[in-house]
Amino acid sequence: MAHDEDVAGSERTLYPYVTGTSVIGIKYKDGILMAADTGGSYGSTLRYKSVERMKVIGKHSLLGASGEISDFQEILRYLDELILYDNMWDDGNSLGPKEIHNYLNRVMYNRRNKFNPLWNSLVLGGVKNGNKYLGVVTMLGAHYEDNHVATGFGNHLAVPILRSEWKEGMSFEEAVKLLEKCLLVLLYRDRSSINKFQIAKITEEGATIYPAYSLKTFWGFSAFQNPGQFAEGTW
Amino acid sequence: MGSRFNPYDNNGGTCVAIAGVDYCVVAADTRMSTGYSILTRDYSKICQLADKSVLASSGFQADVKALQKNLSAKHLIYQHQHNKQMSCPAMAQLLSNTLYYKRFFPYYAFNVLGGLDSEGKGCVFTYDAVGSYERVGYSTQGTGSTLIIPVLDNQLKSPSPLLLPAKDAVTPLSEGEAVDLVKDVFASATERDIYTGDQVEIVIINASGIKREYVQLRRD
């Protein structure tokens, strides 16, 4: 089948429909923390307001997704099957974050090779045998690891904050404070983000996805109240 | 929607290799970018494929990774079948064939392969994305290559490949001089190429084995 064939009627993601915005992930003293809002945008319409974009995978991993929500849900089905088949060995071994990340790399790259991509940027975090792991996979299959990562707008707005303020061995409280600072910047400047956030953590003891909550905003800056004041020719 | 899905990206990066009489230096920066964003400042583009062959690659990271895995798998089979490490010139031919195999959906990867040949002489092989290759004395590939190649040409003046009888394409520099030259060309490329920077990873291959060295570059 030539790739330039008319694809009408065939099933492939040519562009995303319902999308989630940035995911942020950082390492801290006991493991990994991840944060994302719960919005699902239909183009520029805020279509869904409580989509969980972070999920626990197996015993040691946490997956966060931005991009096409339906593709993310399909990825979760693949991973459920993967974990199920892994459990069936019943040998006491379980897939760690490195293995899950590697699996996702192969799935994403394989789909791009078929010109039928899964339209997501994925953040994978986890802890196994005392090793913290934090990585990203893009829709084309490009992947990397780092101490702090962010997808989409987060790469522009959150990463610079993380680069200057993240440090090795932060406490849970410090790390949450840093994530909230990033989320607030994203809330102010990323129009598709919403003020309903979730934070998720994973440590050697297991994963917790905290219930959604809002951040306190302040819109009283004069530039917010009268944005056109010093910009002649605007209204 | 008239636009079609684009399966490629350019994650940037610069690779350099220099061959001497009894050594080879292979180097690449550790920045990984997309567009105007830096994804990470610490991503190694260098892959050791055999005892005496080291591959540095830039281009599209996912393709580069797939290429490296493919070559490593082939080399594992080679070791089982021949009970020895592949020579650098053999690895060079394998890389060419591997790239050409995907001639009509290429790996977007720009490679320089460095190492020692079966006589222990330094060798460098330089490629395009679809597998054309050539043995040279020195080479550079990737986003900063246009800034680096004239400097290497000027400093290392390799003998013309048209000369008869053919002359060895190894450089006259000592190992230490070659490493210093690599540091200089990377520092220079970093000044003008936004896709090059953060750190340069330098791998030195000689009779006594493989050494690694890192030097900081501008991070802006």
PDB file of C-alpha atoms in Angstrom, chain A residues 5-205:
ATOM      1  CA  GLU A   5      -3.012   6.630  -1.191  1.00  0.00           C
ATOM      2  CA  ASP A   6      -6.288   8.300  -0.241  1.00  0.00           C
ATOM      3  CA  VAL A   7      -6.725   7.443   3.403  1.00  0.00           C
ATOM      4  CA  ALA A   8     -10.427   8.372   3.637  1.00  0.00           C
ATOM      5  CA  GLY A   9     -12.244   5.417   5.102  1.00  0.00           C
ATOM      6  CA  SER A  10      -9.163   3.925   6.686  1.00  0.00           C
ATOM      7  CA  GLU A  11      -8.637   4.224  10.433  1.00  0.00           C
ATOM      8  CA  ARG A  12      -5.645   6.277  11.460  1.00  0.00           C
ATOM      9  CA  THR A  13      -4.999   9.380  13.516  1.00  0.00           C
ATOM     10  CA  LEU A  14      -4.216  12.144  11.032  1.00  0.00           C
ATOM     11  CA  TYR A  15      -4.767  14.846  13.610  1.00  0.00           C
ATOM     12  CA  PRO A  16      -5.894  14.746  17.221  1.00  0.00           C
ATOM     13  CA  TYR A  17      -9.512  15.366  18.342  1.00  0.00           C
ATOM     14  CA  VAL A  18      -9.708  15.493  22.140  1.00  0.00           C
ATOM     15  CA  THR A  19      -6.412  16.504  23.673  1.00  0.00           C
ATOM     16  CA  GLY A  20      -4.835  16.947  27.054  1.00  0.00           C
ATOM     17  CA  THR A  21      -2.216  19.609  27.668  1.00  0.00           C
ATOM     18  CA  SER A  22       1.122  19.488  29.551  1.00  0.00           C
ATOM     19  CA  VAL A  23       2.312  16.843  31.991  1.00  0.00           C
ATOM     20  CA  ILE A  24       5.198  17.605  34.367  1.00  0.00           C
ATOM     21  CA  GLY A  25       7.341  15.021  36.111  1.00  0.00           C
ATOM     22  CA  ILE A  26      10.195  15.402  38.615  1.00  0.00           C
ATOM     23  CA  LYS A  27      12.395  13.194  40.760  1.00  0.00           C
ATOM     24  CA  TYR A  28      12.366  13.863  44.521  1.00  0.00           C
ATOM     25  CA  LYS A  29      13.806  12.260  47.655  1.00  0.00           C
ATOM     26  CA  ASP A  30      11.569   9.177  47.768  1.00  0.00           C
ATOM     27  CA  GLY A  31      10.668   8.744  44.092  1.00  0.00           C
ATOM     28  CA  ILE A  32       8.793  10.507  41.335  1.00  0.00           C
ATOM     29  CA  LEU A  33       6.096  13.179  41.380  1.00  0.00           C
ATOM     30  CA  MET A  34       3.933  13.959  38.389  1.00  0.00           C
ATOM     31  CA  ALA A  35       1.371  16.685  37.789  1.00  0.00           C
ATOM     32  CA  ALA A  36      -1.238  17.465  35.154  1.00  0.00           C
ATOM     33  CA  ASP A  37      -4.582  19.192  34.874  1.00  0.00           C
ATOM     34  CA  THR A  38      -7.746  17.202  34.163  1.00  0.00           C
ATOM     35  CA  GLY A  39      -8.866  19.023  31.035  1.00  0.00           C
ATOM     36  CA  GLY A  40      -9.753  17.427  27.694  1.00  0.00           C
ATOM     37  CA  SER A  41      -9.932  19.983  24.857  1.00  0.00           C
ATOM     38  CA  TYR A  42     -11.881  19.533  21.635  1.00  0.00           C
ATOM     39  CA  GLY A  43      -9.861  21.940  19.519  1.00  0.00           C
ATOM     40  CA  SER A  44     -10.165  25.160  21.509  1.00  0.00           C
ATOM     41  CA  THR A  45     -13.378  24.070  23.230  1.00  0.00           C
ATOM     42  CA  LEU A  46     -12.940  22.801  26.755  1.00  0.00           C
ATOM     43  CA  ARG A  47     -14.978  19.627  26.205  1.00  0.00           C
ATOM     44  CA  TYR A  48     -14.119  17.432  29.234  1.00  0.00           C
ATOM     45  CA  LYS A  49     -13.206  18.723  32.679  1.00  0.00           C
ATOM     46  CA  SER A  50     -12.266  15.647  34.678  1.00  0.00           C
ATOM     47  CA  VAL A  51     -10.125  13.357  32.591  1.00  0.00           C
ATOM     48  CA  GLU A  52      -7.513  11.434  34.566  1.00  0.00           C
ATOM     49  CA  ARG A  53      -4.355  11.774  32.522  1.00  0.00           C
ATOM     50  CA  MET A  54      -2.084   9.936  34.949  1.00  0.00           C
ATOM     51  CA  LYS A  55      -2.447   6.221  35.647  1.00  0.00           C
ATOM     52  CA  VAL A  56      -0.629   3.609  37.679  1.00  0.00           C
ATOM     53  CA  ILE A  57       1.014   0.899  35.546  1.00  0.00           C
ATOM     54  CA  GLY A  58       1.889  -2.376  37.274  1.00  0.00           C
ATOM     55  CA  LYS A  59       3.680  -2.218  40.617  1.00  0.00           C
ATOM     56  CA  HIS A  60       6.447   0.261  39.959  1.00  0.00           C
ATOM     57  CA  SER A  61       5.327   2.790  37.340  1.00  0.00           C
ATOM     58  CA  LEU A  62       3.235   5.850  36.738  1.00  0.00           C
ATOM     59  CA  LEU A  63       2.226   7.036  33.260  1.00  0.00           C
ATOM     60  CA  GLY A  64       1.138  10.562  32.347  1.00  0.00           C
ATOM     61  CA  ALA A  65      -0.087  11.588  28.913  1.00  0.00           C
ATOM     62  CA  SER A  66      -0.661  14.706  26.900  1.00  0.00           C
ATOM     63  CA  GLY A  67      -2.158  14.660  23.405  1.00  0.00           C
ATOM     64  CA  GLU A  68      -5.036  12.588  22.037  1.00  0.00           C
ATOM     65  CA  ILE A  69      -7.052  11.167  24.950  1.00  0.00           C
ATOM     66  CA  SER A  70      -8.476   8.213  23.013  1.00  0.00           C
ATOM     67  CA  ASP A  71      -4.990   7.135  21.924  1.00  0.00           C
ATOM     68  CA  PHE A  72      -3.907   7.317  25.570  1.00  0.00           C
ATOM     69  CA  GLN A  73      -6.790   5.076  26.547  1.00  0.00           C
ATOM     70  CA  GLU A  74      -5.725   2.613  23.846  1.00  0.00           C
ATOM     71  CA  ILE A  75      -2.170   2.662  25.231  1.00  0.00           C
ATOM     72  CA  LEU A  76      -3.617   1.876  28.673  1.00  0.00           C
ATOM     73  CA  ARG A  77      -5.369  -1.159  27.190  1.00  0.00           C
ATOM     74  CA  TYR A  78      -2.049  -2.355  25.677  1.00  0.00           C
ATOM     75  CA  LEU A  79      -0.349  -1.905  29.047  1.00  0.00           C
ATOM     76  CA  ASP A  80      -3.132  -3.703  30.943  1.00  0.00           C
ATOM     77  CA  GLU A  81      -2.619  -6.685  28.671  1.00  0.00           C
ATOM     78  CA  LEU A  82       1.155  -6.469  29.041  1.00  0.00           C
ATOM     79  CA  ILE A  83       0.939  -6.439  32.833  1.00  0.00           C
ATOM     80  CA  LEU A  84      -1.643  -9.240  32.811  1.00  0.00           C
ATOM     81  CA  TYR A  85       0.575 -11.505  30.703  1.00  0.00           C
ATOM     82  CA  ASP A  86       3.559 -10.608  32.878  1.00  0.00           C
ATOM     83  CA  ASN A  87       1.603 -11.560  36.026  1.00  0.00           C
ATOM     84  CA  MET A  88       0.653 -14.905  34.489  1.00  0.00           C
ATOM     85  CA  TRP A  89       4.285 -16.057  34.695  1.00  0.00           C
ATOM     86  CA  ASP A  90       3.697 -15.971  38.468  1.00  0.00           C
ATOM     87  CA  ASP A  91       7.464 -15.951  39.025  1.00  0.00           C
ATOM     88  CA  GLY A  92       7.597 -13.026  41.425  1.00  0.00           C
ATOM     89  CA  ASN A  93       9.196 -10.816  38.757  1.00  0.00           C
ATOM     90  CA  SER A  94       7.454  -7.711  37.564  1.00  0.00           C
ATOM     91  CA  LEU A  95       8.137  -5.148  34.856  1.00  0.00           C
ATOM     92  CA  GLY A  96       9.873  -2.025  36.159  1.00  0.00           C
ATOM     93  CA  PRO A  97       9.635   1.537  34.831  1.00  0.00           C
ATOM     94  CA  LYS A  98      12.611   1.021  32.516  1.00  0.00           C
ATOM     95  CA  GLU A  99      10.930  -1.945  30.855  1.00  0.00           C
ATOM     96  CA  ILE A 100       7.581  -0.135  30.546  1.00  0.00           C
ATOM     97  CA  HIS A 101       9.327   2.905  29.052  1.00  0.00           C
ATOM     98  CA  ASN A 102      11.139   0.679  26.586  1.00  0.00           C
ATOM     99  CA  TYR A 103       7.850  -1.034  25.639  1.00  0.00           C
ATOM    100  CA  LEU A 104       6.208   2.354  25.036  1.00  0.00           C
ATOM    101  CA  ASN A 105       9.177   3.471  22.901  1.00  0.00           C
ATOM    102  CA  ARG A 106       8.752   0.449  20.686  1.00  0.00           C
ATOM    103  CA  VAL A 107       4.942   0.839  20.430  1.00  0.00           C
ATOM    104  CA  MET A 108       5.161   4.556  19.547  1.00  0.00           C
ATOM    105  CA  TYR A 109       8.009   4.073  17.040  1.00  0.00           C
ATOM    106  CA  ASN A 110       6.305   1.067  15.466  1.00  0.00           C
ATOM    107  CA  ARG A 111       3.093   3.035  14.949  1.00  0.00           C
ATOM    108  CA  ARG A 112       4.928   5.983  13.379  1.00  0.00           C
ATOM    109  CA  ASN A 113       6.649   3.514  11.013  1.00  0.00           C
ATOM    110  CA  LYS A 114       3.173   2.427   9.887  1.00  0.00           C
ATOM    111  CA  PHE A 115       2.179   6.077   9.351  1.00  0.00           C
ATOM    112  CA  ASN A 116      -0.491   5.516  11.983  1.00  0.00           C
ATOM    113  CA  PRO A 117       0.838   7.306  15.051  1.00  0.00           C
ATOM    114  CA  LEU A 118      -0.480   7.386  18.582  1.00  0.00           C
ATOM    115  CA  TRP A 119      -0.806  11.166  19.017  1.00  0.00           C
ATOM    116  CA  ASN A 120       0.723  11.550  22.482  1.00  0.00           C
ATOM    117  CA  SER A 121       3.691  12.709  24.485  1.00  0.00           C
ATOM    118  CA  LEU A 122       4.051  10.313  27.385  1.00  0.00           C
ATOM    119  CA  VAL A 123       5.846  10.760  30.693  1.00  0.00           C
ATOM    120  CA  LEU A 124       6.840   7.592  32.498  1.00  0.00           C
ATOM    121  CA  GLY A 125       8.046   7.642  36.087  1.00  0.00           C
ATOM    122  CA  GLY A 126       8.754   4.914  38.569  1.00  0.00           C
ATOM    123  CA  VAL A 127      10.915   3.420  41.268  1.00  0.00           C
ATOM    124  CA  LYS A 128      12.222  -0.143  41.425  1.00  0.00           C
ATOM    125  CA  ASN A 129      14.949  -1.595  43.660  1.00  0.00           C
ATOM    126  CA  GLY A 130      15.828   1.881  44.914  1.00  0.00           C
ATOM    127  CA  ASN A 131      16.336   3.276  41.388  1.00  0.00           C
ATOM    128  CA  LYS A 132      14.279   6.275  40.368  1.00  0.00           C
ATOM    129  CA  TYR A 133      13.337   6.486  36.705  1.00  0.00           C
ATOM    130  CA  LEU A 134      11.817   9.342  34.752  1.00  0.00           C
ATOM    131  CA  GLY A 135      11.491   9.373  30.969  1.00  0.00           C
ATOM    132  CA  VAL A 136       9.526  10.760  28.026  1.00  0.00           C
ATOM    133  CA  VAL A 137       8.314   9.247  24.739  1.00  0.00           C
ATOM    134  CA  THR A 138       6.987  11.365  21.871  1.00  0.00           C
ATOM    135  CA  MET A 139       4.487  10.408  19.183  1.00  0.00           C
ATOM    136  CA  LEU A 140       7.346   9.731  16.744  1.00  0.00           C
ATOM    137  CA  GLY A 141       9.108   7.399  19.137  1.00  0.00           C
ATOM    138  CA  ALA A 142      11.877   9.778  20.230  1.00  0.00           C
ATOM    139  CA  HIS A 143      12.670   9.223  23.893  1.00  0.00           C
ATOM    140  CA  TYR A 144      14.952  10.370  26.711  1.00  0.00           C
ATOM    141  CA  GLU A 145      15.419  10.387  30.487  1.00  0.00           C
ATOM    142  CA  ASP A 146      16.060  13.313  32.827  1.00  0.00           C
ATOM    143  CA  ASN A 147      15.681  14.483  36.441  1.00  0.00           C
ATOM    144  CA  HIS A 148      12.750  16.693  35.466  1.00  0.00           C
ATOM    145  CA  VAL A 149      10.646  16.577  32.320  1.00  0.00           C
ATOM    146  CA  ALA A 150       7.579  18.251  30.838  1.00  0.00           C
ATOM    147  CA  THR A 151       5.543  17.819  27.665  1.00  0.00           C
ATOM    148  CA  GLY A 152       4.055  20.369  25.278  1.00  0.00           C
ATOM    149  CA  PHE A 153       3.702  23.888  26.687  1.00  0.00           C
ATOM    150  CA  GLY A 154       5.358  22.603  29.847  1.00  0.00           C
ATOM    151  CA  ASN A 155       8.594  22.250  27.905  1.00  0.00           C
ATOM    152  CA  HIS A 156       8.482  25.998  27.197  1.00  0.00           C
ATOM    153  CA  LEU A 157       7.138  27.310  30.507  1.00  0.00           C
ATOM    154  CA  ALA A 158       7.793  24.747  33.251  1.00  0.00           C
ATOM    155  CA  VAL A 159      11.210  23.385  32.280  1.00  0.00           C
ATOM    156  CA  PRO A 160      13.011  26.742  32.709  1.00  0.00           C
ATOM    157  CA  ILE A 161      11.596  26.982  36.263  1.00  0.00           C
ATOM    158  CA  LEU A 162      12.564  23.369  36.975  1.00  0.00           C
ATOM    159  CA  ARG A 163      16.087  23.935  35.613  1.00  0.00           C
ATOM    160  CA  SER A 164      16.682  26.819  38.002  1.00  0.00           C
ATOM    161  CA  GLU A 165      14.882  25.484  41.086  1.00  0.00           C
ATOM    162  CA  TRP A 166      15.004  21.692  40.985  1.00  0.00           C
ATOM    163  CA  LYS A 167      17.650  20.063  43.146  1.00  0.00           C
ATOM    164  CA  GLU A 168      18.657  16.541  44.103  1.00  0.00           C
ATOM    165  CA  GLY A 169      16.848  15.060  47.125  1.00  0.00           C
ATOM    166  CA  MET A 170      13.941  17.512  47.492  1.00  0.00           C
ATOM    167  CA  SER A 171      11.363  16.672  50.155  1.00  0.00           C
ATOM    168  CA  PHE A 172       7.777  15.824  49.178  1.00  0.00           C
ATOM    169  CA  GLU A 173       6.557  19.252  50.380  1.00  0.00           C
ATOM    170  CA  GLU A 174       9.291  21.149  48.468  1.00  0.00           C
ATOM    171  CA  ALA A 175       8.635  19.113  45.323  1.00  0.00           C
ATOM    172  CA  VAL A 176       4.854  19.679  45.429  1.00  0.00           C
ATOM    173  CA  LYS A 177       5.444  23.406  45.929  1.00  0.00           C
ATOM    174  CA  LEU A 178       7.719  23.475  42.866  1.00  0.00           C
ATOM    175  CA  LEU A 179       5.170  21.569  40.765  1.00  0.00           C
ATOM    176  CA  GLU A 180       2.391  23.945  41.842  1.00  0.00           C
ATOM    177  CA  LYS A 181       4.526  26.926  40.852  1.00  0.00           C
ATOM    178  CA  CYS A 182       4.929  25.402  37.375  1.00  0.00           C
ATOM    179  CA  LEU A 183       1.229  24.539  37.112  1.00  0.00           C
ATOM    180  CA  LEU A 184       0.268  28.086  38.032  1.00  0.00           C
ATOM    181  CA  VAL A 185       2.489  29.555  35.298  1.00  0.00           C
ATOM    182  CA  LEU A 186       0.931  27.117  32.837  1.00  0.00           C
ATOM    183  CA  LEU A 187      -2.553  28.033  34.041  1.00  0.00           C
ATOM    184  CA  TYR A 188      -1.885  31.720  33.392  1.00  0.00           C
ATOM    185  CA  ARG A 189      -0.265  31.319  29.978  1.00  0.00           C
ATOM    186  CA  ASP A 190      -1.490  28.059  28.416  1.00  0.00           C
ATOM    187  CA  ARG A 191      -5.065  28.783  27.350  1.00  0.00           C
ATOM    188  CA  SER A 192      -5.983  25.084  27.153  1.00  0.00           C
ATOM    189  CA  SER A 193      -5.004  24.395  30.753  1.00  0.00           C
ATOM    190  CA  ILE A 194      -7.669  24.444  33.479  1.00  0.00           C
ATOM    191  CA  ASN A 195      -7.633  25.118  37.216  1.00  0.00           C
ATOM    192  CA  LYS A 196      -8.236  21.521  38.242  1.00  0.00           C
ATOM    193  CA  PHE A 197      -5.056  19.621  38.875  1.00  0.00           C
ATOM    194  CA  GLN A 198      -3.930  16.236  40.012  1.00  0.00           C
ATOM    195  CA  ILE A 199      -0.629  15.285  41.542  1.00  0.00           C
ATOM    196  CA  ALA A 200       0.573  11.708  41.506  1.00  0.00           C
ATOM    197  CA  LYS A 201       3.475  10.156  43.360  1.00  0.00           C
ATOM    198  CA  ILE A 202       5.290   6.875  43.181  1.00  0.00           C
ATOM    199  CA  THR A 203       7.791   5.577  45.702  1.00  0.00           C
ATOM    200  CA  GLU A 204       9.197   2.184  46.670  1.00  0.00           C
ATOM    201  CA  GLU A 205       5.995   1.766  48.760  1.00  0.00           C
TER     202      GLU A 205
END
